[in-house]
Amino acid sequence: MQIIPTTDIDTAAAAIEAGRLVIVPTARWYMICADAANPNACKAILEGKQRPKNKPLALVVPDQARARDLLTFTPDAERLAAAFWPGDLALFLSWRDPAAAARYTVVGSPALTTHAPGPLGALARAVPGLIAATTVNVSGDAGPDDRGPAITLNEVEQFLTGAGLDAVVMDGGVCPAANHLTIVDCASHQTHLVRAGLVHPRAVASVVGQALPAS
C-alpha cells in the first residue's frame, strides 16, 4: 500500500495509466478505482471485493461535456445533472455508441455514471481515459457486524490485506458521511429511483417535478 496526499494527483493518475489500482477518499467513504478500459485492473477489483461480475462499477466522468459525448441524456437526466453534478448522485445512462459499451463493460450498459467532486473528480480529469470506481469493502456482506465501506485508512488497509490487493491510497483522513450515492435510472422508459442516498428523494423529486417510483 503506497500512501500519498490528496494533492498528488499526478502520482495517482500515473498509477491508473500503469494499470494499478488507486483508492480515493470521498465525503461518503473510500473508493477503489481503475482504468475502466483495463480488464485486468477491473477484474482485480471485482475479485478482491468478491463482487458479482454482472454488478456494474460506477463510471466516473471528468466533466459533463465528456458524459454527453458518450451517453444519452434524457430531459430528466439533464435536470438532475444540472442540479447535483458534481456531487453524490449517479445516473444510469444509455451509451450512444455500442462500441463504447463494449469497451467499458465493467460499468454496464446502460452505464452507472457519476461526476464526482473532490479528489475523485480531480483524478478523473487527470487521466486520458475513463475511471471505474466502487466502494472499498467486500460485496454483499451487510450482516449485523458489517461496518460498510471503509471510511478510514486503517479500514482501507484491512480490506487490501484481506483481498490480497495492492493500491496507491490517497490519504483523506476520516470520511464523514458513510452513506451511498443516490442512484436514478434515466435509461428506462420511466425515470425511477434505484437507491436512496445522500441526495434525498425529495430533492430529486423537486428537480424532476414529481416523486419518482422506486425499483
Coordinates of C-alpha atoms in Angstrom, one line a residue:
M1 CA 0.0 0.0 0.0
Q2 CA 1.5 3.3 -1.1
I3 CA 0.1 6.3 0.7
I4 CA 0.1 9.7 -1.0
P5 CA -1.6 13.0 -0.2
T6 CA -4.8 14.0 -2.0
T7 CA -2.9 16.8 -3.7
D8 CA -0.6 14.3 -5.5
I9 CA -3.0 13.8 -8.4
D10 CA -0.1 13.2 -10.9
T11 CA 1.1 10.1 -9.0
A12 CA -2.4 8.7 -8.7
A13 CA -3.1 9.3 -12.4
A14 CA 0.2 7.7 -13.4
A15 CA -0.7 4.6 -11.4
I16 CA -4.1 4.4 -13.2
E17 CA -2.4 4.6 -16.5
A18 CA 0.1 1.9 -15.5
G19 CA -2.8 -0.5 -14.7
R20 CA -2.6 -0.1 -10.9
L21 CA -5.5 0.4 -8.5
V22 CA -6.0 3.7 -6.7
I23 CA -8.0 4.3 -3.6
V24 CA -9.5 7.8 -3.2
P25 CA -11.4 9.5 -0.3
T26 CA -14.8 11.0 -0.9
A27 CA -17.3 12.6 1.5
R28 CA -19.0 9.2 1.7
W29 CA -16.2 6.7 2.0
Y30 CA -13.1 5.5 0.2
M31 CA -13.5 4.3 -3.4
I32 CA -11.2 1.9 -5.3
C33 CA -10.6 3.0 -8.9
A34 CA -9.1 1.6 -12.1
D35 CA -8.9 2.4 -15.8
A36 CA -12.4 1.4 -17.0
A37 CA -10.9 0.0 -20.2
N38 CA -8.3 -2.2 -18.4
P39 CA -9.9 -5.6 -18.0
N40 CA -7.1 -6.9 -15.7
A41 CA -7.3 -4.0 -13.3
C42 CA -11.1 -4.1 -13.2
K43 CA -11.0 -7.9 -12.7
A44 CA -8.8 -7.4 -9.7
I45 CA -11.3 -5.1 -8.1
L46 CA -14.2 -7.5 -8.7
E47 CA -12.3 -10.5 -7.4
G48 CA -10.9 -8.6 -4.4
K49 CA -14.4 -7.4 -3.5
Q50 CA -15.9 -10.8 -4.3
R51 CA -18.4 -8.8 -6.4
P52 CA -20.7 -10.5 -8.9
K53 CA -19.4 -9.8 -12.5
N54 CA -22.8 -8.6 -13.6
K55 CA -22.9 -5.9 -10.9
P56 CA -21.6 -2.7 -12.5
L57 CA -18.9 -0.4 -11.2
A58 CA -19.5 3.3 -11.4
L59 CA -18.2 5.2 -14.4
V60 CA -16.6 8.4 -13.2
V61 CA -16.7 11.1 -16.0
P62 CA -14.3 14.0 -15.9
D63 CA -16.9 16.5 -16.8
Q64 CA -20.5 16.8 -18.2
A65 CA -19.3 17.5 -21.7
R66 CA -17.5 14.2 -21.9
A67 CA -20.5 12.5 -20.4
R68 CA -22.8 13.9 -23.2
D69 CA -20.3 12.8 -25.9
L70 CA -20.6 9.2 -24.7
L71 CA -24.0 8.9 -23.2
T72 CA -27.6 9.9 -23.9
F73 CA -29.2 12.4 -21.5
T74 CA -33.0 12.4 -21.2
P75 CA -34.7 15.6 -20.1
D76 CA -34.8 14.2 -16.5
A77 CA -31.1 13.3 -16.7
E78 CA -30.3 16.9 -17.9
R79 CA -32.2 18.4 -14.9
L80 CA -30.6 16.1 -12.4
A81 CA -27.1 16.6 -13.7
A82 CA -27.5 20.4 -13.7
A83 CA -28.8 20.3 -10.1
F84 CA -26.5 17.7 -8.5
W85 CA -23.3 17.2 -10.5
P86 CA -20.6 17.2 -9.5
G87 CA -22.0 15.5 -6.4
D88 CA -23.4 12.5 -4.7
L89 CA -25.7 11.3 -7.5
A90 CA -25.2 8.5 -10.1
L91 CA -27.4 8.1 -13.1
F92 CA -28.0 5.0 -15.3
L93 CA -27.5 6.4 -18.8
S94 CA -27.6 4.7 -22.2
W95 CA -24.5 4.6 -24.4
R96 CA -24.6 6.5 -27.7
D97 CA -22.2 4.1 -29.4
P98 CA -22.3 0.3 -28.9
A99 CA -18.5 0.2 -29.4
A100 CA -18.1 2.3 -26.2
A101 CA -20.4 0.0 -24.3
A102 CA -18.3 -3.0 -25.4
R103 CA -15.1 -1.2 -24.3
Y104 CA -16.4 -0.3 -20.9
T105 CA -18.3 -3.4 -20.0
V106 CA -17.4 -3.2 -16.3
V107 CA -19.7 -0.1 -15.8
G108 CA -22.6 -1.8 -17.5
S109 CA -25.0 -0.9 -20.3
P110 CA -26.7 1.4 -19.5
A111 CA -23.7 2.8 -17.6
L112 CA -23.9 3.7 -13.9
T113 CA -22.4 7.2 -14.3
T114 CA -21.3 9.9 -11.9
H115 CA -19.5 13.2 -12.0
A116 CA -17.6 13.5 -8.7
P117 CA -16.3 16.4 -6.7
G118 CA -13.0 16.4 -4.7
P119 CA -10.0 14.1 -5.3
L120 CA -12.1 11.5 -7.2
G121 CA -13.2 14.2 -9.7
A122 CA -9.6 15.5 -9.9
L123 CA -8.3 12.0 -10.7
A124 CA -11.0 11.6 -13.4
R125 CA -9.9 14.8 -15.1
A126 CA -6.2 13.9 -14.9
V127 CA -6.3 10.5 -16.7
P128 CA -6.7 10.3 -20.5
G129 CA -9.2 7.5 -20.3
L130 CA -12.2 6.9 -18.0
I131 CA -12.3 5.6 -14.5
A132 CA -14.3 2.8 -13.0
A133 CA -14.9 3.0 -9.2
T134 CA -16.6 1.3 -6.3
T135 CA -16.6 1.2 -2.6
V136 CA -13.7 -0.3 -0.6
N137 CA -15.3 -3.3 1.0
V138 CA -16.3 -6.9 0.4
S139 CA -19.6 -7.0 -1.6
G140 CA -22.8 -8.4 -0.2
D141 CA -21.9 -8.7 3.4
A142 CA -24.5 -6.5 5.2
G143 CA -24.5 -8.8 8.2
P144 CA -25.1 -7.5 11.7
D145 CA -21.4 -6.8 12.2
D146 CA -20.8 -5.3 8.8
R147 CA -19.4 -1.8 9.1
G148 CA -19.9 -1.0 5.5
P149 CA -17.3 0.5 3.2
A150 CA -14.0 1.8 4.6
I151 CA -14.0 5.3 6.0
T152 CA -10.5 5.3 7.5
L153 CA -7.0 4.4 6.2
N154 CA -6.9 1.6 8.8
E155 CA -10.1 0.1 7.3
V156 CA -8.6 0.5 3.8
E157 CA -5.5 -1.4 4.8
Q158 CA -7.6 -4.2 6.3
F159 CA -9.5 -4.5 3.1
L160 CA -6.4 -4.6 0.9
T161 CA -4.8 -7.2 3.1
G162 CA -7.8 -9.4 3.2
A163 CA -8.4 -9.1 -0.6
G164 CA -4.7 -9.6 -1.4
L165 CA -4.6 -6.3 -3.4
D166 CA -2.0 -3.6 -3.7
A167 CA -3.0 0.0 -4.4
V168 CA -2.0 3.6 -4.3
V169 CA -4.0 5.2 -1.5
M170 CA -4.8 8.9 -1.2
D171 CA -4.9 9.9 2.4
G172 CA -8.2 11.8 3.1
G173 CA -8.4 11.1 6.8
V174 CA -11.8 10.1 8.0
C175 CA -14.7 10.2 5.5
P176 CA -17.6 11.7 7.4
A177 CA -20.9 10.8 5.7
A178 CA -20.7 7.0 5.5
N179 CA -23.6 6.9 3.1
H180 CA -24.2 5.9 -0.6
L181 CA -24.6 7.7 -3.8
T182 CA -28.2 8.2 -4.7
I183 CA -28.9 6.3 -8.0
V184 CA -31.6 7.2 -10.5
D185 CA -32.3 5.2 -13.7
C186 CA -32.6 7.6 -16.6
A187 CA -32.2 4.9 -19.3
S188 CA -35.6 3.1 -18.8
H189 CA -38.9 4.1 -20.3
Q190 CA -39.7 5.8 -17.0
T191 CA -37.2 7.6 -14.8
H192 CA -37.1 5.8 -11.4
L193 CA -35.2 5.8 -8.1
V194 CA -32.9 2.8 -7.8
R195 CA -31.3 3.6 -4.5
A196 CA -31.7 6.5 -2.0
G197 CA -28.5 8.0 -0.6
L198 CA -27.0 11.4 0.2
V199 CA -29.2 13.2 -2.3
H200 CA -32.6 12.9 -0.7
P201 CA -35.5 11.5 -2.8
R202 CA -37.4 14.8 -2.1
A203 CA -34.6 16.7 -3.6
V204 CA -34.7 14.5 -6.7
A205 CA -38.5 14.9 -6.9
S206 CA -38.2 18.7 -6.7
V207 CA -35.9 18.8 -9.7
V208 CA -37.7 16.4 -12.0
G209 CA -41.2 17.7 -10.9
Q210 CA -42.6 14.6 -9.4
A211 CA -41.9 11.8 -6.9
L212 CA -40.1 9.0 -8.6
P213 CA -41.2 5.4 -8.3
A214 CA -38.6 3.1 -6.7
S215 CA -37.3 0.0 -8.3

